[in-house]
PDB file of C-alpha atoms in Angstrom:
ATOM      1  CA  ASP A 287     -62.186  -3.010  25.943  1.00 88.00           C
ATOM      2  CA  PHE A 288     -61.344  -5.177  22.691  1.00 95.00           C
ATOM      3  CA  ALA A 289     -59.474  -3.423  19.829  1.00 97.00           C
ATOM      4  CA  LEU A 290     -58.450  -4.768  16.343  1.00 98.00           C
ATOM      5  CA  ARG A 291     -56.164  -2.710  13.768  1.00 97.00           C
ATOM      6  CA  LEU A 292     -55.101  -3.241  10.650  1.00 97.00           C
ATOM      7  CA  GLU A 293     -51.989  -1.628   9.209  1.00 96.00           C
ATOM      8  CA  PRO A 294     -50.791   0.037   7.238  1.00 95.00           C
ATOM      9  CA  SER A 295     -53.973   1.837   6.848  1.00 95.00           C
ATOM     10  CA  VAL A 296     -53.038   3.175   3.181  1.00 96.00           C
ATOM     11  CA  THR A 297     -50.411   2.154   1.066  1.00 96.00           C
ATOM     12  CA  LEU A 298     -49.101   2.596  -2.505  1.00 95.00           C
ATOM     13  CA  ALA A 299     -47.780  -0.954  -4.027  1.00 95.00           C
ATOM     14  CA  GLN A 300     -46.461  -1.812  -7.560  1.00 94.00           C
ATOM     15  CA  THR A 301     -48.528  -4.383  -9.510  1.00 96.00           C
ATOM     16  CA  SER A 302     -47.061  -7.939  -8.889  1.00 88.00           C
ATOM     17  CA  ASP A 303     -45.446  -6.814  -5.560  1.00 93.00           C
ATOM     18  CA  GLU A 304     -46.685  -8.772  -2.510  1.00 94.00           C
ATOM     19  CA  VAL A 305     -48.039  -6.442  -0.035  1.00 95.00           C
ATOM     20  CA  THR A 306     -48.425  -7.633   3.609  1.00 95.00           C
ATOM     21  CA  LEU A 307     -51.000  -6.154   5.692  1.00 96.00           C
ATOM     22  CA  THR A 308     -50.724  -6.837   9.930  1.00 96.00           C
ATOM     23  CA  ALA A 309     -53.953  -6.824  12.213  1.00 97.00           C
ATOM     24  CA  THR A 310     -53.304  -6.346  15.726  1.00 97.00           C
ATOM     25  CA  LEU A 311     -55.800  -7.713  18.071  1.00 98.00           C
ATOM     26  CA  THR A 312     -55.520  -6.372  21.833  1.00 98.00           C
ATOM     27  CA  ALA A 313     -57.827  -6.349  24.860  1.00 96.00           C
ATOM     28  CA  ASP A 314     -57.399  -3.576  27.250  1.00 95.00           C
ATOM     29  CA  GLY A 315     -54.096  -2.724  25.406  1.00 94.00           C
ATOM     30  CA  SER A 316     -52.714  -6.061  25.777  1.00 97.00           C
ATOM     31  CA  PRO A 317     -52.144  -8.592  23.024  1.00 97.00           C
ATOM     32  CA  LEU A 318     -54.302 -11.567  22.469  1.00 97.00           C
ATOM     33  CA  GLU A 319     -52.782 -14.552  20.992  1.00 98.00           C
ATOM     34  CA  GLY A 320     -54.282 -17.670  19.553  1.00 97.00           C
ATOM     35  CA  ARG A 321     -57.375 -15.881  17.712  1.00 97.00           C
ATOM     36  CA  THR A 322     -58.497 -16.265  14.132  1.00 98.00           C
ATOM     37  CA  ILE A 323     -58.432 -13.159  11.784  1.00 98.00           C
ATOM     38  CA  ARG A 324     -59.809 -13.226   8.758  1.00 98.00           C
ATOM     39  CA  PHE A 325     -59.075 -10.676   5.731  1.00 98.00           C
ATOM     40  CA  ARG A 326     -61.361 -10.396   2.786  1.00 98.00           C
ATOM     41  CA  VAL A 327     -60.165  -8.295  -0.405  1.00 98.00           C
ATOM     42  CA  SER A 328     -62.547  -6.279  -2.610  1.00 98.00           C
ATOM     43  CA  SER A 329     -62.787  -7.333  -6.243  1.00 97.00           C
ATOM     44  CA  GLU A 330     -61.063  -4.286  -8.072  1.00 98.00           C
ATOM     45  CA  GLY A 331     -58.513  -5.704 -10.333  1.00 97.00           C
ATOM     46  CA  SER A 332     -56.879  -9.352  -9.878  1.00 97.00           C
ATOM     47  CA  PRO A 333     -56.177  -9.670  -6.044  1.00 98.00           C
ATOM     48  CA  ASP A 334     -54.603 -13.048  -5.101  1.00 98.00           C
ATOM     49  CA  PRO A 335     -55.694 -14.313  -2.788  1.00 98.00           C
ATOM     50  CA  ALA A 336     -58.925 -12.603  -2.324  1.00 98.00           C
ATOM     51  CA  THR A 337     -59.585 -13.928   1.201  1.00 98.00           C
ATOM     52  CA  GLY A 338     -57.333 -15.539   3.877  1.00 98.00           C
ATOM     53  CA  SER A 339     -56.824 -16.266   7.653  1.00 98.00           C
ATOM     54  CA  ALA A 340     -54.191 -15.955  10.325  1.00 98.00           C
ATOM     55  CA  THR A 341     -53.881 -16.615  13.975  1.00 98.00           C
ATOM     56  CA  THR A 342     -52.766 -14.236  16.340  1.00 98.00           C
ATOM     57  CA  ASP A 343     -48.980 -14.882  17.734  1.00 98.00           C
ATOM     58  CA  GLU A 344     -47.929 -13.383  20.809  1.00 97.00           C
ATOM     59  CA  ASP A 345     -47.959  -9.931  20.162  1.00 97.00           C
ATOM     60  CA  GLY A 346     -51.680 -10.434  18.719  1.00 97.00           C
ATOM     61  CA  ARG A 347     -50.662  -9.924  15.403  1.00 97.00           C
ATOM     62  CA  ALA A 348     -51.700 -11.705  12.358  1.00 97.00           C
ATOM     63  CA  ALA A 349     -50.457 -11.116   8.752  1.00 96.00           C
ATOM     64  CA  PHE A 350     -52.005 -11.295   5.420  1.00 97.00           C
ATOM     65  CA  ALA A 351     -50.101 -10.685   1.851  1.00 96.00           C
ATOM     66  CA  PHE A 352     -51.698 -10.448  -1.445  1.00 97.00           C
ATOM     67  CA  THR A 353     -50.941  -9.212  -4.840  1.00 97.00           C
ATOM     68  CA  ASN A 354     -52.412  -7.474  -7.998  1.00 98.00           C
ATOM     69  CA  THR A 355     -51.782  -7.519 -11.693  1.00 97.00           C
ATOM     70  CA  ASP A 356     -53.787  -4.546 -12.410  1.00 97.00           C
ATOM     71  CA  ALA A 357     -52.647  -1.085 -12.020  1.00 97.00           C
ATOM     72  CA  ASP A 358     -54.851   2.186 -11.238  1.00 96.00           C
ATOM     73  CA  VAL A 359     -57.255   0.235  -9.027  1.00 97.00           C
ATOM     74  CA  THR A 360     -57.711   0.374  -5.176  1.00 97.00           C
ATOM     75  CA  ASN A 361     -58.099  -2.630  -3.146  1.00 98.00           C
ATOM     76  CA  THR A 362     -60.127  -2.222   0.297  1.00 98.00           C
ATOM     77  CA  VAL A 363     -59.107  -5.277   2.742  1.00 98.00           C
ATOM     78  CA  THR A 364     -61.338  -6.050   5.379  1.00 98.00           C
ATOM     79  CA  ALA A 365     -60.031  -7.828   8.527  1.00 98.00           C
ATOM     80  CA  TRP A 366     -62.078  -9.307  11.316  1.00 98.00           C
ATOM     81  CA  TRP A 367     -62.008 -11.569  14.416  1.00 98.00           C
ATOM     82  CA  ASP A 368     -63.842 -14.585  13.714  1.00 97.00           C
ATOM     83  CA  ILE A 369     -65.175 -15.078  17.421  1.00 95.00           C
ATOM     84  CA  ASN A 370     -67.533 -17.986  16.358  1.00 95.00           C
ATOM     85  CA  GLY A 371     -65.481 -19.489  13.747  1.00 94.00           C
ATOM     86  CA  ASN A 372     -67.936 -19.811  10.962  1.00 95.00           C
ATOM     87  CA  GLY A 373     -66.028 -17.821   8.359  1.00 94.00           C
ATOM     88  CA  VAL A 374     -68.433 -14.976   7.990  1.00 95.00           C
ATOM     89  CA  GLN A 375     -68.167 -11.333   9.390  1.00 95.00           C
ATOM     90  CA  ASP A 376     -70.895 -11.528  11.539  1.00 96.00           C
ATOM     91  CA  PRO A 377     -72.391  -8.205  13.428  1.00 94.00           C
ATOM     92  CA  GLY A 378     -70.406  -7.547  16.324  1.00 92.00           C
ATOM     93  CA  GLU A 379     -67.376  -9.038  15.266  1.00 96.00           C
ATOM     94  CA  LEU A 380     -64.405  -6.702  15.420  1.00 97.00           C
ATOM     95  CA  ALA A 381     -63.189  -5.349  12.034  1.00 98.00           C
ATOM     96  CA  ASP A 382     -61.041  -2.909  10.574  1.00 98.00           C
ATOM     97  CA  THR A 383     -60.024  -2.083   6.815  1.00 98.00           C
ATOM     98  CA  SER A 384     -57.039  -0.601   4.549  1.00 97.00           C
ATOM     99  CA  GLN A 385     -56.924   0.745   1.362  1.00 97.00           C
ATOM    100  CA  VAL A 386     -53.962  -0.562  -1.170  1.00 97.00           C
ATOM    101  CA  ARG A 387     -53.559   1.672  -4.203  1.00 97.00           C
ATOM    102  CA  TRP A 388     -51.905  -0.277  -7.026  1.00 97.00           C
ATOM    103  CA  VAL A 389     -49.833   1.391  -9.707  1.00 97.00           C
ATOM    104  CA  SER A 390     -47.533   0.431 -12.657  1.00 96.00           C
ATOM    105  CA  SER A 391     -44.312   1.715 -10.769  1.00 94.00           C
ATOM    106  CA  VAL A 392     -43.430   3.156  -7.315  1.00 94.00           C
ATOM    107  CA  SER A 393     -40.407   5.192  -6.849  1.00 96.00           C
ATOM    108  CA  GLY A 394     -38.773   7.600  -4.395  1.00 97.00           C
ATOM    109  CA  ASP A 395     -36.160  10.175  -4.459  1.00 98.00           C
ATOM    110  CA  LEU A 396     -33.861  10.270  -1.444  1.00 98.00           C
ATOM    111  CA  THR A 397     -32.073  13.564  -0.593  1.00 98.00           C
ATOM    112  CA  LEU A 398     -30.268  15.116   2.333  1.00 98.00           C
ATOM    113  CA  GLN A 399     -30.835  19.014   3.299  1.00 97.00           C
ATOM    114  CA  GLY A 400     -28.534  20.908   5.269  1.00 97.00           C
ATOM    115  CA  GLY A 401     -25.655  19.926   7.233  1.00 97.00           C
ATOM    116  CA  VAL A 402     -23.730  18.173   4.580  1.00 97.00           C
ATOM    117  CA  GLY A 403     -21.932  19.122   1.612  1.00 96.00           C
ATOM    118  CA  GLY A 404     -21.781  17.477  -1.905  1.00 95.00           C
ATOM    119  CA  SER A 405     -24.551  16.373  -4.002  1.00 95.00           C
ATOM    120  CA  ASP A 406     -27.235  13.596  -4.613  1.00 97.00           C
ATOM    121  CA  PRO A 407     -26.173  10.994  -4.160  1.00 98.00           C
ATOM    122  CA  ASN A 408     -22.915  11.398  -2.729  1.00 98.00           C
ATOM    123  CA  TYR A 409     -22.734  13.627   0.160  1.00 98.00           C
ATOM    124  CA  THR A 410     -19.922  14.530   2.425  1.00 98.00           C
ATOM    125  CA  VAL A 411     -19.139  15.905   5.951  1.00 97.00           C
ATOM    126  CA  PRO A 412     -15.693  17.314   7.280  1.00 96.00           C
ATOM    127  CA  GLU A 413     -13.968  15.168  10.246  1.00 96.00           C
ATOM    128  CA  SER A 414     -13.834  18.426  11.781  1.00 95.00           C
ATOM    129  CA  ALA A 415     -17.442  19.148  12.219  1.00 96.00           C
ATOM    130  CA  LEU A 416     -17.425  15.825  14.219  1.00 96.00           C
ATOM    131  CA  ALA A 417     -14.511  16.460  16.293  1.00 93.00           C
ATOM    132  CA  GLY A 418     -15.353  16.574  20.041  1.00 93.00           C
ATOM    133  CA  SER A 419     -18.729  16.901  21.098  1.00 94.00           C
ATOM    134  CA  SER A 420     -19.580  18.451  17.887  1.00 96.00           C
ATOM    135  CA  THR A 421     -22.512  16.821  15.704  1.00 97.00           C
ATOM    136  CA  VAL A 422     -24.051  17.532  12.439  1.00 98.00           C
ATOM    137  CA  THR A 423     -27.723  17.063  11.559  1.00 98.00           C
ATOM    138  CA  THR A 424     -29.171  16.564   8.121  1.00 98.00           C
ATOM    139  CA  GLN A 425     -32.656  16.116   7.126  1.00 98.00           C
ATOM    140  CA  ALA A 426     -33.604  13.177   5.028  1.00 98.00           C
ATOM    141  CA  ARG A 427     -36.214  13.461   2.567  1.00 98.00           C
ATOM    142  CA  CYS A 428     -37.765  10.820   0.696  1.00 98.00           C
ATOM    143  CA  ASP A 429     -40.282  11.935  -2.007  1.00 98.00           C
ATOM    144  CA  LEU A 430     -42.701   9.420  -3.327  1.00 97.00           C
ATOM    145  CA  SER A 431     -43.929   9.348  -6.832  1.00 96.00           C
ATOM    146  CA  PRO A 432     -46.804   8.921  -7.423  1.00 96.00           C
ATOM    147  CA  ASP A 433     -47.879  12.049  -5.002  1.00 95.00           C
ATOM    148  CA  THR A 434     -51.195  10.354  -3.823  1.00 92.00           C
ATOM    149  CA  PRO A 435     -52.258   8.874  -1.526  1.00 94.00           C
ATOM    150  CA  THR A 436     -50.347  10.535   1.649  1.00 95.00           C
ATOM    151  CA  GLY A 437     -50.010   8.840   4.783  1.00 96.00           C
ATOM    152  CA  ILE A 438     -47.399   6.176   3.310  1.00 96.00           C
ATOM    153  CA  PRO A 439     -45.349   4.463   5.911  1.00 96.00           C
ATOM    154  CA  VAL A 440     -41.863   4.610   4.975  1.00 97.00           C
ATOM    155  CA  LEU A 441     -38.524   3.475   6.780  1.00 98.00           C
ATOM    156  CA  LEU A 442     -35.521   5.440   6.648  1.00 98.00           C
ATOM    157  CA  HIS A 443     -32.577   3.327   7.584  1.00 98.00           C
ATOM    158  CA  PHE A 444     -28.733   4.220   8.116  1.00 98.00           C
ATOM    159  CA  GLU A 445     -25.637   1.902   8.642  1.00 98.00           C
ATOM    160  CA  SER A 446     -22.021   3.386   9.052  1.00 98.00           C
ATOM    161  CA  THR A 447     -18.673   2.017   8.513  1.00 97.00           C
ATOM    162  CA  GLY A 448     -15.265   2.631  10.197  1.00 96.00           C
ATOM    163  CA  GLY A 449     -17.059   2.855  13.748  1.00 92.00           C
ATOM    164  CA  ALA A 450     -18.813   6.104  12.876  1.00 97.00           C
ATOM    165  CA  THR A 451     -22.096   6.652  14.823  1.00 98.00           C
ATOM    166  CA  ALA A 452     -25.253   8.698  14.104  1.00 98.00           C
ATOM    167  CA  ARG A 453     -28.696   8.338  15.291  1.00 98.00           C
ATOM    168  CA  TRP A 454     -32.211   9.488  14.158  1.00 98.00           C
ATOM    169  CA  SER A 455     -33.831  12.619  16.089  1.00 96.00           C
ATOM    170  CA  GLY A 456     -35.930  11.054  18.711  1.00 91.00           C
ATOM    171  CA  ALA A 457     -33.188   8.219  19.455  1.00 95.00           C
ATOM    172  CA  THR A 458     -31.014   8.889  22.196  1.00 93.00           C
ATOM    173  CA  THR A 459     -28.113   6.954  21.880  1.00 96.00           C
ATOM    174  CA  ALA A 460     -26.052   6.982  18.747  1.00 97.00           C
ATOM    175  CA  SER A 461     -25.166   3.406  17.045  1.00 97.00           C
ATOM    176  CA  THR A 462     -23.471   2.308  13.803  1.00 98.00           C
ATOM    177  CA  ALA A 463     -26.968   1.380  12.246  1.00 97.00           C
ATOM    178  CA  GLY A 464     -30.544   2.677  12.953  1.00 97.00           C
ATOM    179  CA  THR A 465     -34.154   2.800  11.377  1.00 97.00           C
ATOM    180  CA  THR A 466     -36.771   5.043  12.060  1.00 97.00           C
ATOM    181  CA  SER A 467     -40.512   4.987  10.737  1.00 97.00           C
ATOM    182  CA  VAL A 468     -42.139   7.869   9.367  1.00 97.00           C
ATOM    183  CA  THR A 469     -45.132   8.674   7.196  1.00 96.00           C
ATOM    184  CA  THR A 470     -45.660  10.799   4.121  1.00 97.00           C
ATOM    185  CA  GLY A 471     -47.191  14.124   4.345  1.00 97.00           C
ATOM    186  CA  SER A 472     -47.724  16.955   1.607  1.00 95.00           C
ATOM    187  CA  GLY A 473     -46.188  16.018  -1.602  1.00 95.00           C
ATOM    188  CA  ASN A 474     -46.054  12.584  -0.492  1.00 97.00           C
ATOM    189  CA  VAL A 475     -42.669  13.296   1.165  1.00 98.00           C
ATOM    190  CA  ALA A 476     -41.227  11.592   4.318  1.00 98.00           C
ATOM    191  CA  THR A 477     -38.812  13.277   6.480  1.00 98.00           C
ATOM    192  CA  ALA A 478     -36.534  12.750   9.506  1.00 98.00           C
ATOM    193  CA  ASN A 479     -33.491  14.305  10.974  1.00 98.00           C
ATOM    194  CA  LEU A 480     -30.295  12.032  10.836  1.00 98.00           C
ATOM    195  CA  ILE A 481     -27.838  13.423  13.574  1.00 98.00           C
ATOM    196  CA  LEU A 482     -24.018  12.473  12.697  1.00 98.00           C
ATOM    197  CA  VAL A 483     -22.241  12.031  16.177  1.00 97.00           C
ATOM    198  CA  ASP A 484     -18.742  10.900  15.499  1.00 95.00           C
ATOM    199  CA  GLY A 485     -16.725   9.673  12.380  1.00 96.00           C
ATOM    200  CA  ALA A 486     -12.926  10.096  10.924  1.00 96.00           C
ATOM    201  CA  ASP A 487     -11.408  10.505   7.528  1.00 96.00           C
ATOM    202  CA  GLY A 488     -12.740   7.553   5.249  1.00 96.00           C
ATOM    203  CA  ASN A 489     -15.810   6.401   7.274  1.00 97.00           C
ATOM    204  CA  SER A 490     -19.215   6.680   5.433  1.00 98.00           C
ATOM    205  CA  TYR A 491     -22.761   6.556   6.539  1.00 98.00           C
ATOM    206  CA  THR A 492     -24.985   4.844   3.918  1.00 98.00           C
ATOM    207  CA  VAL A 493     -28.513   6.125   4.115  1.00 98.00           C
ATOM    208  CA  ARG A 494     -31.950   3.975   2.620  1.00 98.00           C
ATOM    209  CA  CYS A 495     -35.493   4.651   2.058  1.00 98.00           C
ATOM    210  CA  TYR A 496     -38.180   1.840   1.915  1.00 97.00           C
ATOM    211  CA  LEU A 497     -41.755   1.357   1.781  1.00 95.00           C
ATOM    212  CA  ASP A 498     -42.948  -0.400   4.978  1.00 94.00           C
ATOM    213  CA  TYR A 499     -45.549  -2.757   4.148  1.00 90.00           C
ATOM    214  CA  GLY A 500     -47.033  -4.496   7.269  1.00 85.00           C
ATOM    215  CA  VAL A 501     -45.447  -1.398   9.400  1.00 90.00           C
ATOM    216  CA  THR A 502     -43.304  -3.765  11.077  1.00 88.00           C
ATOM    217  CA  GLY A 503     -40.316  -1.002  11.381  1.00 91.00           C
ATOM    218  CA  VAL A 504     -37.700  -3.416  10.058  1.00 90.00           C
ATOM    219  CA  ALA A 505     -37.111  -3.677   6.431  1.00 90.00           C
ATOM    220  CA  GLU A 506     -38.163  -7.094   5.255  1.00 89.00           C
ATOM    221  CA  SER A 507     -37.695  -8.755   1.974  1.00 87.00           C
ATOM    222  CA  THR A 508     -41.300  -7.621   0.947  1.00 86.00           C
ATOM    223  CA  ASP A 509     -40.578  -3.990   1.625  1.00 91.00           C
ATOM    224  CA  PRO A 510     -39.347  -2.368  -1.749  1.00 93.00           C
ATOM    225  CA  LEU A 511     -36.044  -0.233  -1.341  1.00 96.00           C
ATOM    226  CA  LEU A 512     -36.869   3.327  -2.980  1.00 97.00           C
ATOM    227  CA  ASP A 513     -33.416   5.175  -2.898  1.00 98.00           C
ATOM    228  CA  THR A 514     -30.039   5.088  -1.479  1.00 98.00           C
ATOM    229  CA  VAL A 515     -27.644   7.839  -0.894  1.00 98.00           C
ATOM    230  CA  THR A 516     -24.269   8.010   1.145  1.00 98.00           C
ATOM    231  CA  ILE A 517     -22.221  10.432   3.349  1.00 98.00           C
ATOM    232  CA  ARG A 518     -18.691  10.436   3.054  1.00 98.00           C
ATOM    233  CA  VAL A 519     -16.220  11.786   6.000  1.00 97.00           C
ATOM    234  CA  THR A 520     -13.471  13.596   4.623  1.00 96.00           C
ATOM    235  CA  ASN A 521     -10.623  15.430   6.375  1.00 91.00           C
ATOM    236  CA  GLY A 522     -11.405  18.662   4.491  1.00 74.00           C
ATOM    237  CA  SER A 523     -12.689  21.721   5.934  1.00 59.00           C
TER     238      SER A 523
END
C-alpha cells in the first residue's frame, strides 16, 4: 500500500520568494527512504527551476524549491516516484500535485480576540488573572491577503520572557515557547486558541504568524513572517 503526498496542496507566494514543497513517500504508512522523487512545474510565468529531483530521507521526505518572477499566475507542481529511474512519469508511477499561486504581495494581519486587554499590536493581561490555577484564553487570528485561495498552511508561534508559560489549545503541557500548525478557512483566516498559564508583572509573550511552505511545522528561513503581536503581563486589575 504505497502512497505519495505533496504538501502543501495549495499555497500563496510572493513573486521571487523561494517556495519549498515536500513530497512524502510511504508504504503501509511507514516512510520509504532512498527513493527518487522527480518534480515538474507547469509553464505559467517563469518558474525556476522548472524541474528537479530529490532522494527521500529516513522520514520518506523529499523537498523541491522554486521561484517565479511573474504575478497573478498559478503553477501546478507534479511530484512522482520515478521507480525505473528513466526521468519520465510512466503509467503506474505514484504521483501527486500541488498549486502555487504567485502574487505581487502577501500580507497577514495578526490580532488577538478575547481574554486580553489593550489593542493591536500591543496587548495586556493582568497578573491577577494568572494567579494560582487561573488561566486566560485568547484567540489568535491571522488574516491573510489576498483572500484566495484558502486552505493555506500557517504557523502560529509564541515565545515568552521571564519564565511565563502558555500553550496552544491541543497541547497538554505549558512551556515558554510553542508552535501550532493551522490552515486558513473562510476569508483566508487562520485561528488558534492560546492559553496563558502563568506570568508575573513585566513578563511578556510574543506571538508570530508565518506562512508554512513545505508544511514542516517549524518556522524556516524561507517561511515568510506575516505579523507579530505582544502580550504584556501587568500588575493592574
